[in-house]
CSV table of C-alpha atoms in Angstrom, one decimal:
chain,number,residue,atom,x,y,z
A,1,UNK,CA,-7.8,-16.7,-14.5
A,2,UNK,CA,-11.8,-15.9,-15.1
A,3,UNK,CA,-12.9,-14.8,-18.3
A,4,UNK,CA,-11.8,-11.3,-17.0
A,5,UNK,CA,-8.9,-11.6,-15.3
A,6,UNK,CA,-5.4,-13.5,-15.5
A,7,UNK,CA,-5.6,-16.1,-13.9
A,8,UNK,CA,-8.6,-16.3,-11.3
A,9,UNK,CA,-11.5,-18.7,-12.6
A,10,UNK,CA,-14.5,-17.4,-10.3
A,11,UNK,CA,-17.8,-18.8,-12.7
A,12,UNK,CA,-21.4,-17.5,-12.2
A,13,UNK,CA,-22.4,-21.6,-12.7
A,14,UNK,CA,-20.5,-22.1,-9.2
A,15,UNK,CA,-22.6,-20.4,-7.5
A,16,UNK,CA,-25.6,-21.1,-8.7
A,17,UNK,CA,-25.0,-24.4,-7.0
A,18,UNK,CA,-26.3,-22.9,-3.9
A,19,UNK,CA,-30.2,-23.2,-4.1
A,20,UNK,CA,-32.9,-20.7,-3.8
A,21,UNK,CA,-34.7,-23.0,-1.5
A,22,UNK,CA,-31.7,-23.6,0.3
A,23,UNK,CA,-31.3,-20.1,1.6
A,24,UNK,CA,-33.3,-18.4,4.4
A,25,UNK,CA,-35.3,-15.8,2.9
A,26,UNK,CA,-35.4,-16.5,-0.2
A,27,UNK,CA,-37.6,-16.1,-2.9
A,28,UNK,CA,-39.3,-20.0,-2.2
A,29,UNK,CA,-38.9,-20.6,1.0
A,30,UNK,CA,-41.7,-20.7,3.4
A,31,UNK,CA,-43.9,-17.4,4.7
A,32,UNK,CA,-40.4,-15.4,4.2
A,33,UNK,CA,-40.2,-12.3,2.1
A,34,UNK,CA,-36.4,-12.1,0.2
A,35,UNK,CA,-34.7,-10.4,2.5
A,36,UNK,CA,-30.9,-10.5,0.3
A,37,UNK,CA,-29.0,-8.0,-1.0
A,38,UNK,CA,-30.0,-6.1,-4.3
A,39,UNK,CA,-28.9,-2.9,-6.4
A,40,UNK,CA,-29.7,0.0,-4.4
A,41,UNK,CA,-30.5,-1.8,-1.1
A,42,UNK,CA,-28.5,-1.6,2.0
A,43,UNK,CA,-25.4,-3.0,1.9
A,44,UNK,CA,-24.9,-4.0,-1.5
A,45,UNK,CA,-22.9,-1.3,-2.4
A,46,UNK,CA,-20.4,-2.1,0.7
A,47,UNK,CA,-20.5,-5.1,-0.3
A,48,UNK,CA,-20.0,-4.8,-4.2
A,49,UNK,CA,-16.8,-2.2,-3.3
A,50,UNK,CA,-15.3,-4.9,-1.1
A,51,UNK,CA,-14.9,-8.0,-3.1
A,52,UNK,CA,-14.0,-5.7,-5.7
A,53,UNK,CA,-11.0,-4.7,-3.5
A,54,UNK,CA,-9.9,-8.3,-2.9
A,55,UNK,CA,-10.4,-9.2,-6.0
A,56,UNK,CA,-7.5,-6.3,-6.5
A,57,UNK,CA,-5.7,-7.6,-3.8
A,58,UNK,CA,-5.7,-11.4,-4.6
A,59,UNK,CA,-4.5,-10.9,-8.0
A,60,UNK,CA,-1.9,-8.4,-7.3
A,61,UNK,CA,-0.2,-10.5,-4.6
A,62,UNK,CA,-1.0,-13.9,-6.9
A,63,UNK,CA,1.3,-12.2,-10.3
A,64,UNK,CA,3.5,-9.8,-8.3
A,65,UNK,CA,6.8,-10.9,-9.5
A,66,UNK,CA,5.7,-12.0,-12.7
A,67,UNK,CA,7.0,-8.6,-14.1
A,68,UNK,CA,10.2,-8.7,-12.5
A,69,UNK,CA,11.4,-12.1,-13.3
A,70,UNK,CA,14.4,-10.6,-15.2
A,71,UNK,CA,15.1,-8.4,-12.5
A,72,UNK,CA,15.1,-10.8,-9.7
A,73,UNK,CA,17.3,-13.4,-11.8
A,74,UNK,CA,19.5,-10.9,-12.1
A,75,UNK,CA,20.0,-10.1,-8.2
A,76,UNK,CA,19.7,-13.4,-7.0
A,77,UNK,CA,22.2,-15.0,-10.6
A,78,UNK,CA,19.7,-17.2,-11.0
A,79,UNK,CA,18.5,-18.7,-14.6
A,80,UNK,CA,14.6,-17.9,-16.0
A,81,UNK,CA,13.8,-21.1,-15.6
A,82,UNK,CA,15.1,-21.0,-11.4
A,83,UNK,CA,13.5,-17.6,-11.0
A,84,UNK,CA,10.3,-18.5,-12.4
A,85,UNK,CA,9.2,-20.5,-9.7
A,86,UNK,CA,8.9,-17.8,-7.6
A,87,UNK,CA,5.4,-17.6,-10.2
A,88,UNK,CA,4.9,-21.3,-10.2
A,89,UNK,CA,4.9,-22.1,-6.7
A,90,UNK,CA,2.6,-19.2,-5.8
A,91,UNK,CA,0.0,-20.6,-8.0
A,92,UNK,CA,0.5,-24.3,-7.8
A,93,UNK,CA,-0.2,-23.4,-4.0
A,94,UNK,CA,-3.6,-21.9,-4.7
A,95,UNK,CA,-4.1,-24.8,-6.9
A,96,UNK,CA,-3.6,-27.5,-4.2
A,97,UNK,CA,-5.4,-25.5,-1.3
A,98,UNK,CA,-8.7,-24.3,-3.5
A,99,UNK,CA,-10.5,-27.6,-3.0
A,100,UNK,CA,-10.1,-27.7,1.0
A,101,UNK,CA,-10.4,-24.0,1.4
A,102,UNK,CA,-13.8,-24.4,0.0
A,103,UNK,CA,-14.9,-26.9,2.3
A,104,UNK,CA,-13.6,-24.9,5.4
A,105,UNK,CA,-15.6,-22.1,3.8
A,106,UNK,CA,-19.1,-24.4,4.4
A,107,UNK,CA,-17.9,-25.0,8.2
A,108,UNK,CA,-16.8,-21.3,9.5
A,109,UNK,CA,-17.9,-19.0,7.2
A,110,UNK,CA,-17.5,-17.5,3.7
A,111,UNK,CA,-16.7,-13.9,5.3
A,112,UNK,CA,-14.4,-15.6,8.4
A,113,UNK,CA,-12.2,-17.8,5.7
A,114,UNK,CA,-11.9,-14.8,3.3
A,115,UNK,CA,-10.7,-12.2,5.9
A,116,UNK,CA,-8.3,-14.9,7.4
A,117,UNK,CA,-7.0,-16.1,4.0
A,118,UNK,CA,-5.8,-11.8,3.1
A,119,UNK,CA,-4.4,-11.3,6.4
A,120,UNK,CA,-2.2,-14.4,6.1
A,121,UNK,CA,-1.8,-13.4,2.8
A,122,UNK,CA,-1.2,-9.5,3.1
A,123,UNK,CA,1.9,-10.9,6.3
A,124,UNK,CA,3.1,-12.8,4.0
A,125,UNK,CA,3.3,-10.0,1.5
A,126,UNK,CA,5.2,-7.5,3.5
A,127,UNK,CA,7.9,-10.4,4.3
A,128,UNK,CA,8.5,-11.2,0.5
A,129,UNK,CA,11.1,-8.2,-0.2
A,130,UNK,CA,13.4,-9.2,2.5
A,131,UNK,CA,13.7,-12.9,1.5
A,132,UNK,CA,17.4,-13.5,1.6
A,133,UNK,CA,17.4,-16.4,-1.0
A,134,UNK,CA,15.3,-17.8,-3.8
A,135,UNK,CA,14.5,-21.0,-1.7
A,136,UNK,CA,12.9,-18.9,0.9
A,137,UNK,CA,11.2,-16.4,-1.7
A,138,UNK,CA,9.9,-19.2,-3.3
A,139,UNK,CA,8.6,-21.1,-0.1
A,140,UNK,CA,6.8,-17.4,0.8
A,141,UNK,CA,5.2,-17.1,-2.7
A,142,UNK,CA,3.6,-20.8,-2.1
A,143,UNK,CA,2.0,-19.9,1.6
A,144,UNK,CA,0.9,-17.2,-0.2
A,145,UNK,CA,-0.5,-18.5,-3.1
A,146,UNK,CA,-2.4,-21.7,-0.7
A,147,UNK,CA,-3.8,-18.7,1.5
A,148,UNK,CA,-5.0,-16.8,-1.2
A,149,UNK,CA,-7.0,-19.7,-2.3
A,150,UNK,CA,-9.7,-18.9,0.3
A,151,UNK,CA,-11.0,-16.3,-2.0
A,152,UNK,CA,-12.2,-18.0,-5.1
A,153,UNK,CA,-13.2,-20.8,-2.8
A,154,UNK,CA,-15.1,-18.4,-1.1
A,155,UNK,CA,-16.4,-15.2,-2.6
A,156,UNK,CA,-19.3,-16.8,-5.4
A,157,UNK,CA,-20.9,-18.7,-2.3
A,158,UNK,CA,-21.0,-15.5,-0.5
A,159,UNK,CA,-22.6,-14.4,-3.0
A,160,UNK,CA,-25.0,-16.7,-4.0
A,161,UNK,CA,-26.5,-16.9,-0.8
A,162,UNK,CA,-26.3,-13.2,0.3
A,163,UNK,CA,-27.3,-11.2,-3.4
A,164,UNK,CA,-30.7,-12.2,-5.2
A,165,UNK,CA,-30.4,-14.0,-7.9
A,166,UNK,CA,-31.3,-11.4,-10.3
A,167,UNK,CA,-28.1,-8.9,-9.5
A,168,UNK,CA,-26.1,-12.1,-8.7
A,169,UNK,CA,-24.4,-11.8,-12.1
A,170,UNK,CA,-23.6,-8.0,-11.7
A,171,UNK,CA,-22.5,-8.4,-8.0
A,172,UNK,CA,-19.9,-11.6,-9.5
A,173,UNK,CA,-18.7,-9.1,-12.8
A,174,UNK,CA,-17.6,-6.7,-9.9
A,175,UNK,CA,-15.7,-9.5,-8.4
A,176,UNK,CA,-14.1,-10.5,-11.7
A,177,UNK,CA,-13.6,-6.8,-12.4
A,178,UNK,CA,-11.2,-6.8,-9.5
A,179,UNK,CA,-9.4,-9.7,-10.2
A,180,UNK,CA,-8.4,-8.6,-13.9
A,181,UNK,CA,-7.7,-5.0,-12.5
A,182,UNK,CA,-5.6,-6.1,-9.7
A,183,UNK,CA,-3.7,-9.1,-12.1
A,184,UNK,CA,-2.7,-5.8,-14.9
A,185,UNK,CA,-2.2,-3.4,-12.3
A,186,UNK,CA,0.1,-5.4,-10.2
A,187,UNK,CA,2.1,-6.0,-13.2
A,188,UNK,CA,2.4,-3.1,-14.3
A,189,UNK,CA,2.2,-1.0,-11.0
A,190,UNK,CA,6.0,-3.2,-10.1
A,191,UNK,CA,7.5,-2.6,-13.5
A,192,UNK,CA,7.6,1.2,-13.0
A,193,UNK,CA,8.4,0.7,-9.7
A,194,UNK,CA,11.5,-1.6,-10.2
A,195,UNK,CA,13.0,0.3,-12.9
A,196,UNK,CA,13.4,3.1,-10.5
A,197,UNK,CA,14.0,1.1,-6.6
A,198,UNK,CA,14.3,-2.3,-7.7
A,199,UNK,CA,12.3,-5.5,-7.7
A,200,UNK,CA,12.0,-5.9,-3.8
A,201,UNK,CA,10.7,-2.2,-3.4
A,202,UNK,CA,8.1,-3.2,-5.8
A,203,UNK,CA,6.8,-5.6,-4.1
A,204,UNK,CA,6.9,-4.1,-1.2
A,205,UNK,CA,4.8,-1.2,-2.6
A,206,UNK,CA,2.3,-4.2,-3.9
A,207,UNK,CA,2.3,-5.7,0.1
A,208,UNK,CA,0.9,-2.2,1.2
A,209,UNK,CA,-1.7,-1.6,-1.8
A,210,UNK,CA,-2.5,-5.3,-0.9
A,211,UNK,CA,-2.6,-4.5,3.0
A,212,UNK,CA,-5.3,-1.1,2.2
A,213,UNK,CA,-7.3,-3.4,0.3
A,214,UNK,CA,-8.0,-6.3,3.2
A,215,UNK,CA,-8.2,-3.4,5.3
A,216,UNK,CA,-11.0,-1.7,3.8
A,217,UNK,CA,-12.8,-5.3,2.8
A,218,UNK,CA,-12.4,-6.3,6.2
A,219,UNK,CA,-14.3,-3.1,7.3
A,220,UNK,CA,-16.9,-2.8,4.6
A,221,UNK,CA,-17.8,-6.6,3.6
A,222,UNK,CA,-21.9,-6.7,5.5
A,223,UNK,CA,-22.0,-9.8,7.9
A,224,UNK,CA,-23.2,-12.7,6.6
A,225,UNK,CA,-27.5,-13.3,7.1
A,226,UNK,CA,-27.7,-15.9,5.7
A,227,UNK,CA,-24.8,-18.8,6.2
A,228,UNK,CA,-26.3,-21.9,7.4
A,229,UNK,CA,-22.7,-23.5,9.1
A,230,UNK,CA,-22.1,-27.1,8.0
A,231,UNK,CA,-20.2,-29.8,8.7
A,232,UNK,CA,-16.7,-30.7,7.0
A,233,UNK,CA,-18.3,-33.9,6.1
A,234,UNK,CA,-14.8,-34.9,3.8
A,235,UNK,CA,-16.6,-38.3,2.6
A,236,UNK,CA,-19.3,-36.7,1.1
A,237,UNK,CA,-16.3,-34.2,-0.5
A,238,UNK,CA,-14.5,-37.3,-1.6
A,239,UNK,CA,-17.3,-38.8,-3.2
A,240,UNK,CA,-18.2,-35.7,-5.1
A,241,UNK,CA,-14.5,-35.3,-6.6
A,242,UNK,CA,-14.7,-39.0,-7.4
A,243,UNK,CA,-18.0,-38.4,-9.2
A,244,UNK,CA,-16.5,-35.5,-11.3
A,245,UNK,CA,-13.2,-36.9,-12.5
A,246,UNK,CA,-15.1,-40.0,-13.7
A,247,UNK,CA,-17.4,-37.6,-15.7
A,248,UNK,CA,-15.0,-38.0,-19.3
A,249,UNK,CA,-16.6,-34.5,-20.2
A,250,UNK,CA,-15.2,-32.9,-17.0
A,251,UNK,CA,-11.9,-34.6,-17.6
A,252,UNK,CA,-11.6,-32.9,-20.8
A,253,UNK,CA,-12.6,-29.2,-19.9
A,254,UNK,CA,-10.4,-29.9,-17.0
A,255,UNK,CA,-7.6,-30.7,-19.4
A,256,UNK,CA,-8.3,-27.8,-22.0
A,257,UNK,CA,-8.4,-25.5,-19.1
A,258,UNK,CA,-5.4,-26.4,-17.9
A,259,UNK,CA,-3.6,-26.9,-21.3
A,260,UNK,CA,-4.7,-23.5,-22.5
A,261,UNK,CA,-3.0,-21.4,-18.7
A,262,UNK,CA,-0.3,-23.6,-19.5
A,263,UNK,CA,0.4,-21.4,-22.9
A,264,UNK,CA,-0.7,-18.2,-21.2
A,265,UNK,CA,1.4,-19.2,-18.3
A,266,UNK,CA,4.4,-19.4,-20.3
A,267,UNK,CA,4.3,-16.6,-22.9
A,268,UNK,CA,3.6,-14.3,-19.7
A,269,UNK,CA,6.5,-15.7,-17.5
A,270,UNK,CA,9.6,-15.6,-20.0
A,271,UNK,CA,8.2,-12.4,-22.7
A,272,UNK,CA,9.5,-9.8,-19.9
A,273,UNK,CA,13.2,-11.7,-20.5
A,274,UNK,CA,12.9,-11.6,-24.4
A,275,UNK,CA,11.7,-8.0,-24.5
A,276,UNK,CA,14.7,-7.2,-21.9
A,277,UNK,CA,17.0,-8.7,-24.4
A,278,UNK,CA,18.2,-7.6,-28.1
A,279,UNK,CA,17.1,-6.7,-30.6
A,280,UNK,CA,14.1,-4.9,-28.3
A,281,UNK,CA,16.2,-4.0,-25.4
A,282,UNK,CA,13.2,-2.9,-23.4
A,283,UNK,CA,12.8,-0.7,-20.2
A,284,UNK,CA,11.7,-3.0,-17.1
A,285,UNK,CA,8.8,-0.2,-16.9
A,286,UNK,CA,7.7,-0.3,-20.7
A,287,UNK,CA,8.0,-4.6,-20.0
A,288,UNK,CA,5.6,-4.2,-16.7
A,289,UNK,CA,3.0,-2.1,-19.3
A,290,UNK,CA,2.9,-4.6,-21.7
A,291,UNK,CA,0.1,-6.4,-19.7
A,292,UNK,CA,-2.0,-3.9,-20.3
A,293,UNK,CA,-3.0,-6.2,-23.3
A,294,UNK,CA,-4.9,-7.5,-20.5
A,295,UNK,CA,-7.3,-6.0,-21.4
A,296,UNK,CA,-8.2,-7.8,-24.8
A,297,UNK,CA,-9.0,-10.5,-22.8
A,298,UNK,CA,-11.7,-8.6,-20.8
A,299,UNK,CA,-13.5,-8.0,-24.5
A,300,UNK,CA,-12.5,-11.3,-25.7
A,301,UNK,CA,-14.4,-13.4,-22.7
A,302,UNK,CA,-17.3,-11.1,-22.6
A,303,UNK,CA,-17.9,-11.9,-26.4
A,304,UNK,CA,-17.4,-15.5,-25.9
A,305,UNK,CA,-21.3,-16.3,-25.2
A,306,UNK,CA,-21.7,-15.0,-29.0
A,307,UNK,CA,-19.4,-16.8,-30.2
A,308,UNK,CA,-20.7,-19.8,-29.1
A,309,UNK,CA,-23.8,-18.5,-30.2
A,310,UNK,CA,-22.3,-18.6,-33.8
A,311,UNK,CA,-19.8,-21.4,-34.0
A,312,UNK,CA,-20.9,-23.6,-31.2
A,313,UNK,CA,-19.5,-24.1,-28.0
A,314,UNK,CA,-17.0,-27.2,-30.2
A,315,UNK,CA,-16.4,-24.2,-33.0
A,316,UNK,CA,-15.4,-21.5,-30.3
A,317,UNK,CA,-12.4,-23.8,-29.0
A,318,UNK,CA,-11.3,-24.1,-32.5
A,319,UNK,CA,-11.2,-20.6,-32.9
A,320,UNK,CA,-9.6,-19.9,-29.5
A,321,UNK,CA,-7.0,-22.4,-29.9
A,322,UNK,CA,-6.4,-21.7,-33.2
A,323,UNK,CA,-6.0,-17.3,-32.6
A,324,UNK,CA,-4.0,-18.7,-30.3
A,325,UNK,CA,-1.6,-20.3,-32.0
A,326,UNK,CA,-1.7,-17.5,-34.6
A,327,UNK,CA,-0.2,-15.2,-32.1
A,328,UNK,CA,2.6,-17.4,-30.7
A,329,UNK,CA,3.9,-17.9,-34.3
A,330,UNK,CA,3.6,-14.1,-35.2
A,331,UNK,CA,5.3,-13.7,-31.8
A,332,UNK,CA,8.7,-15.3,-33.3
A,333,UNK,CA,9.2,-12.3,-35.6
A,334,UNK,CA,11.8,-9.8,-34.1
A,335,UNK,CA,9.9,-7.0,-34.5
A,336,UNK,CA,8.3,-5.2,-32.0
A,337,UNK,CA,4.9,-4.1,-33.4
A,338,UNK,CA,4.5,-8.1,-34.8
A,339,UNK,CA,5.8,-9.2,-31.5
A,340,UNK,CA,3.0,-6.9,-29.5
A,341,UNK,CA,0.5,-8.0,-32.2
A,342,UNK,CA,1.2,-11.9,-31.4
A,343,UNK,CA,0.2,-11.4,-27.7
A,344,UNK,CA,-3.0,-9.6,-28.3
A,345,UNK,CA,-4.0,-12.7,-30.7
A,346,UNK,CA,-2.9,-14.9,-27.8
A,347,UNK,CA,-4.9,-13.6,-25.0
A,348,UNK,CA,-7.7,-12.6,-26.9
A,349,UNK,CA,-7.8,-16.6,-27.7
A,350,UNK,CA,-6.7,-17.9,-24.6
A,351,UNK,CA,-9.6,-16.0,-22.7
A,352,UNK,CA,-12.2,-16.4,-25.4
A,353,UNK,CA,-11.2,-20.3,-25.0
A,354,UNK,CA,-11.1,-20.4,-21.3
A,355,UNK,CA,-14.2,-18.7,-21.2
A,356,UNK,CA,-16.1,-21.6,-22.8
A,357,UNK,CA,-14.7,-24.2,-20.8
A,358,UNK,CA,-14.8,-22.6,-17.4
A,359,UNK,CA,-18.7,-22.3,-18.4
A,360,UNK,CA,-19.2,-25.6,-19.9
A,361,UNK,CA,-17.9,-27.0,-16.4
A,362,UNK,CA,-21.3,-25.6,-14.6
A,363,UNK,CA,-23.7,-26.8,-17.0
A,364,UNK,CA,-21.9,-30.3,-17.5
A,365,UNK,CA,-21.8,-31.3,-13.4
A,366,UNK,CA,-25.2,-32.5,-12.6
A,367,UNK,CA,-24.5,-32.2,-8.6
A,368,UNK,CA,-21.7,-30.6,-6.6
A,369,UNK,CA,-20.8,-28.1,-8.5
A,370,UNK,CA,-18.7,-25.7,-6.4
A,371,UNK,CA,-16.8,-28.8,-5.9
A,372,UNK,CA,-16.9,-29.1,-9.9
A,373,UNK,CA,-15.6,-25.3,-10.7
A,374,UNK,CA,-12.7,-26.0,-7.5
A,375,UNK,CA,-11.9,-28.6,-9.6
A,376,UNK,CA,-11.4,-26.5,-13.1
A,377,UNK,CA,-9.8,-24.1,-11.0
A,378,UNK,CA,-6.9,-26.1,-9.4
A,379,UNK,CA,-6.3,-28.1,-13.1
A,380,UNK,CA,-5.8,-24.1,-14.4
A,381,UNK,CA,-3.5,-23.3,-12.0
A,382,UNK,CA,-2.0,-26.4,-12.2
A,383,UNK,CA,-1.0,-25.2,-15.9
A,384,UNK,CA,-0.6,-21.6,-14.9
A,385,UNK,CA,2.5,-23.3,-13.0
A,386,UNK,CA,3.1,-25.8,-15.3
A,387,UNK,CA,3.4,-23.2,-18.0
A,388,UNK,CA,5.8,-20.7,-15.8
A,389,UNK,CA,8.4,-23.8,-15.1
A,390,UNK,CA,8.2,-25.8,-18.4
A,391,UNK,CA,8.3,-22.5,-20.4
A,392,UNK,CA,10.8,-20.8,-18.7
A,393,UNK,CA,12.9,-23.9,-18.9
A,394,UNK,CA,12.3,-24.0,-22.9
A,395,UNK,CA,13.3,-20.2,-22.9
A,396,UNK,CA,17.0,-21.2,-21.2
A,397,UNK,CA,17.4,-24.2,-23.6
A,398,UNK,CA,15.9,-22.6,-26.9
A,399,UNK,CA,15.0,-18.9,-26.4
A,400,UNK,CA,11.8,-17.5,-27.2
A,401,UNK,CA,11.4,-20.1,-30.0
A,402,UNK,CA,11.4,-23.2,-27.4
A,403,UNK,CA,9.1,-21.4,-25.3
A,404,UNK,CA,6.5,-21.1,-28.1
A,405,UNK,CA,7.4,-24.8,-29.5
A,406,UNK,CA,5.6,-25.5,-25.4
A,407,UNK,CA,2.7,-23.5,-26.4
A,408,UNK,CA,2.2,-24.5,-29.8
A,409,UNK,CA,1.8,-28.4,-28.1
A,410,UNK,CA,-0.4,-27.0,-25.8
A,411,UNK,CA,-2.9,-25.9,-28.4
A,412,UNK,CA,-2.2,-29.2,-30.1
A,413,UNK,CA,-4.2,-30.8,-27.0
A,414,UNK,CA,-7.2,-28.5,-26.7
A,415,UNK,CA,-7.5,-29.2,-30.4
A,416,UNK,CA,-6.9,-33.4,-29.9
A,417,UNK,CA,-9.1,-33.3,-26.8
A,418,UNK,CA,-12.2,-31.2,-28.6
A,419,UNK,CA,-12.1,-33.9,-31.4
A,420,UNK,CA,-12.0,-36.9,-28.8
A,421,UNK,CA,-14.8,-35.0,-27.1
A,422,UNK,CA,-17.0,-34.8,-31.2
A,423,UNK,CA,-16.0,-38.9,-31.7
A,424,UNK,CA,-17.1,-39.4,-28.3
A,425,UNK,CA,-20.7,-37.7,-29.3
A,426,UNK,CA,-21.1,-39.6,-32.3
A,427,UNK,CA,-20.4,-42.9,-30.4
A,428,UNK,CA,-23.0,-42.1,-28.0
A,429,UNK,CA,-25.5,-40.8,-30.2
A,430,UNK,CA,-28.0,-43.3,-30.2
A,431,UNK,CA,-28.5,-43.6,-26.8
A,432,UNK,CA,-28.5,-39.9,-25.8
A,433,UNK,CA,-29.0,-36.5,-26.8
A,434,UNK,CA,-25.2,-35.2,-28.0
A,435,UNK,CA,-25.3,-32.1,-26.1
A,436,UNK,CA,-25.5,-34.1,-23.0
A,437,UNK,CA,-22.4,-36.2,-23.2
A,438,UNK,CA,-20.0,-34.6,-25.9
A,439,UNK,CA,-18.0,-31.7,-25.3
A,440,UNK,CA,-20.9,-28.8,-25.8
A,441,UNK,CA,-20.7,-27.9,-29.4
């Protein structure tokens, strides 16, 4: 996810990995006036509308079953814990493929690897509702989720070298804006849907939205001007993973990252089964609507810069981790309201903590740092399928109490691994500056 959305984690400190210098008429290179993309220039409102539009269609496609796990375990008389890797597996796909889909990005082109990553995505999409078995629904939903990988791997490098730098933050919000409004909308877009024709109709209706979407990116998305091709070079890749995951720092905002989707993950994956159960007994339409508290975490990850401001960038995982927890334990009461209450305090602090660390990332990485933010985004949705399987597997053993026993140990670790990162800053004190080499206070 980005700050914004659920689960995509597209950071402004990726891009600006791609140098002014480095890009043909830019501001800084030689006898050549800026010739990029800017508010009210041509093209940039094309261009804004389009990744705005995959960013709706990505996200749809990524969570589109996510709200009918209950419905699908019941047509298929599978268990949570079965159905939910219909979640998993499209996200651990994305996870594994973001690294080399970023690298085939520098080779053939931001524009070429986005388009074909939607169309195989969109296919795939439209073949989903008539997967006979869960073994071949869950086998689509991981093509899918490695295609749609293309387009966080992709879209800030577009950017970076096609916007100047002063609307580069803008043009990247739109891009985030989509993912968040095409993660709740899909949700909640299938759980009306479903209630009335069923969990494979829903989808189906997700396929087309998805399908209108490439469609119109495909159309309005401005040719690149300014891609310089390059060659796959994977030793130089190697060496820059190696580099990171020696970095201890990275390692830990790796971890947190991961550690915190895991919670979210889980919560999100097995609440649609306890809400469909007594004593709430819920709708599957009013279940799809509940991730409208989405949108807490849009406010939650846009305050997070002044809350680091205040508390520290150390201080501001406490408090996420900590709100966190907060809401999984109110979550255990069996009342509605409380219940509803609990998962506004848990993605307001899961954002608000994965806002910090997805930003920390950038600053930390002294070199490479697309490669860096690939990196935070494969650990996250690493969790995000860590969480779906290991919670929904808590849920079948211990109901909703198991599954928030798994998140409750996964805020246990952001909180262990923000210590480790202050001891580590005292050690190092006296030979460097703490905000250097600790986890950014």
């Amino acid at each position: 996810m980005t700050p914004a959305d659920t689960g995509a984690s597209t950071t402004v400190d990726a891009a600006a990995s791609v140098s002014a210098t480095d890009v043909p008429g830019a501001p800084g290179a030689p006898d050549a006036p800026d010739s990029r993309m800017a508010p009210g220039g041509p093209g940039y409102r094309r261009m804004s509308l389009a990744l705005f539009l995959a960013g709706v269609a990505t996200f749809a496609l990524l969570y589109s079953t996510q709200a009918l796990l209950p419905l699908i375990s019941g047509d298929m008389g599978v268990s949570a814990s079965d159905a939910s890797w219909t979640v998993a597996a499209a996200t651990g796909g994305l996870a594994v493929f973001v690294l080399p889909m970023s690298a085939l990005s520098e080779r053939f082109g931001r524009r070429t690897v986005m388009t074909a990553s939607l169309a195989v995505a969109v296919t795939v999409g439209l073949l989903v509702p008539f997967a006979p078995s869960l073994p071949a629904l869950v086998a689509l939903r991981a093509v899918q989720g490695a295609a749609l990988a293309g387009l966080p791997a992709s879209a800030t490098a577009y950017l970076a070298e096609e916007v100047r730098p002063r609307a580069l933050v803008t043009a990247i919000g739109l891009f985030v804006a989509g993912n968040s409004v095409g993660g709740m909308s899909g949700r909640v877009i299938t759980g009306w849907v479903a209630q009335e024709w069923g969990w494979r109709i829903a989808v189906g209706v997700i396929g087309l939205v998805a399908v209108a979407c490439a469609v119109a990116f495909r159309m309005l998305l401005p040719a690149p001007r300014h891609f310089t091709p390059g060659s796959l070079r994977p030793r130089v890749l190697v060496r820059t993973v190696r580099d990171h995951l020696a970095n201890p720092l990275l390692r830990r905002l790796y971890a947190i990252g991961a550690l915190f989707m895991t919670v979210f993950g889980g919560v999100y994956t097995v609440i649609g089964y306890r809400l469909a159960q007594a004593p709430f007994s819920l709708p599957q339409g009013l279940i799809g609507s509940i991730f409208l508290v989405y949108l807490v975490g849009t406010v939650s990850a846009s305050t997070a810069g002044r809350l680091v401001g205040r508390l520290g960038r150390r201080g501001a995982l406490y408090l996420g981790g900590g709100t966190t927890a907060a809401g999984l334990l109110l979550s255990l009461a069996p009342s509605l309201p409380l219940v509803l209450l609990g998962l506004v305090l848990i993605t307001a602090g899961f954002f608000a903590g994965h806002a910090v660390a997805s930003s920390a990332v950038g600053k930390t990485a002294q070199h490479g740092r697309a490669q860096a933010s690939a990196l935070y985004q494969s650990a996250y949705y690493v969790g995000s399928s860590a969480g779906s399987t290991v919670g929904a597997v808590a849920f079948h053993s211990g109901g909703w109490a198991g599954t928030v026993g798994v998140g409750l140990l996964a805020v246990a670790g952001v909180v262990a691994i923000t210590v480790l990162g202050s001891l580590a800053a005292r050690r190092q004190a006296p030979d460097r500056p703490v905000r250097a080499l600790s986890l950014p206070r």
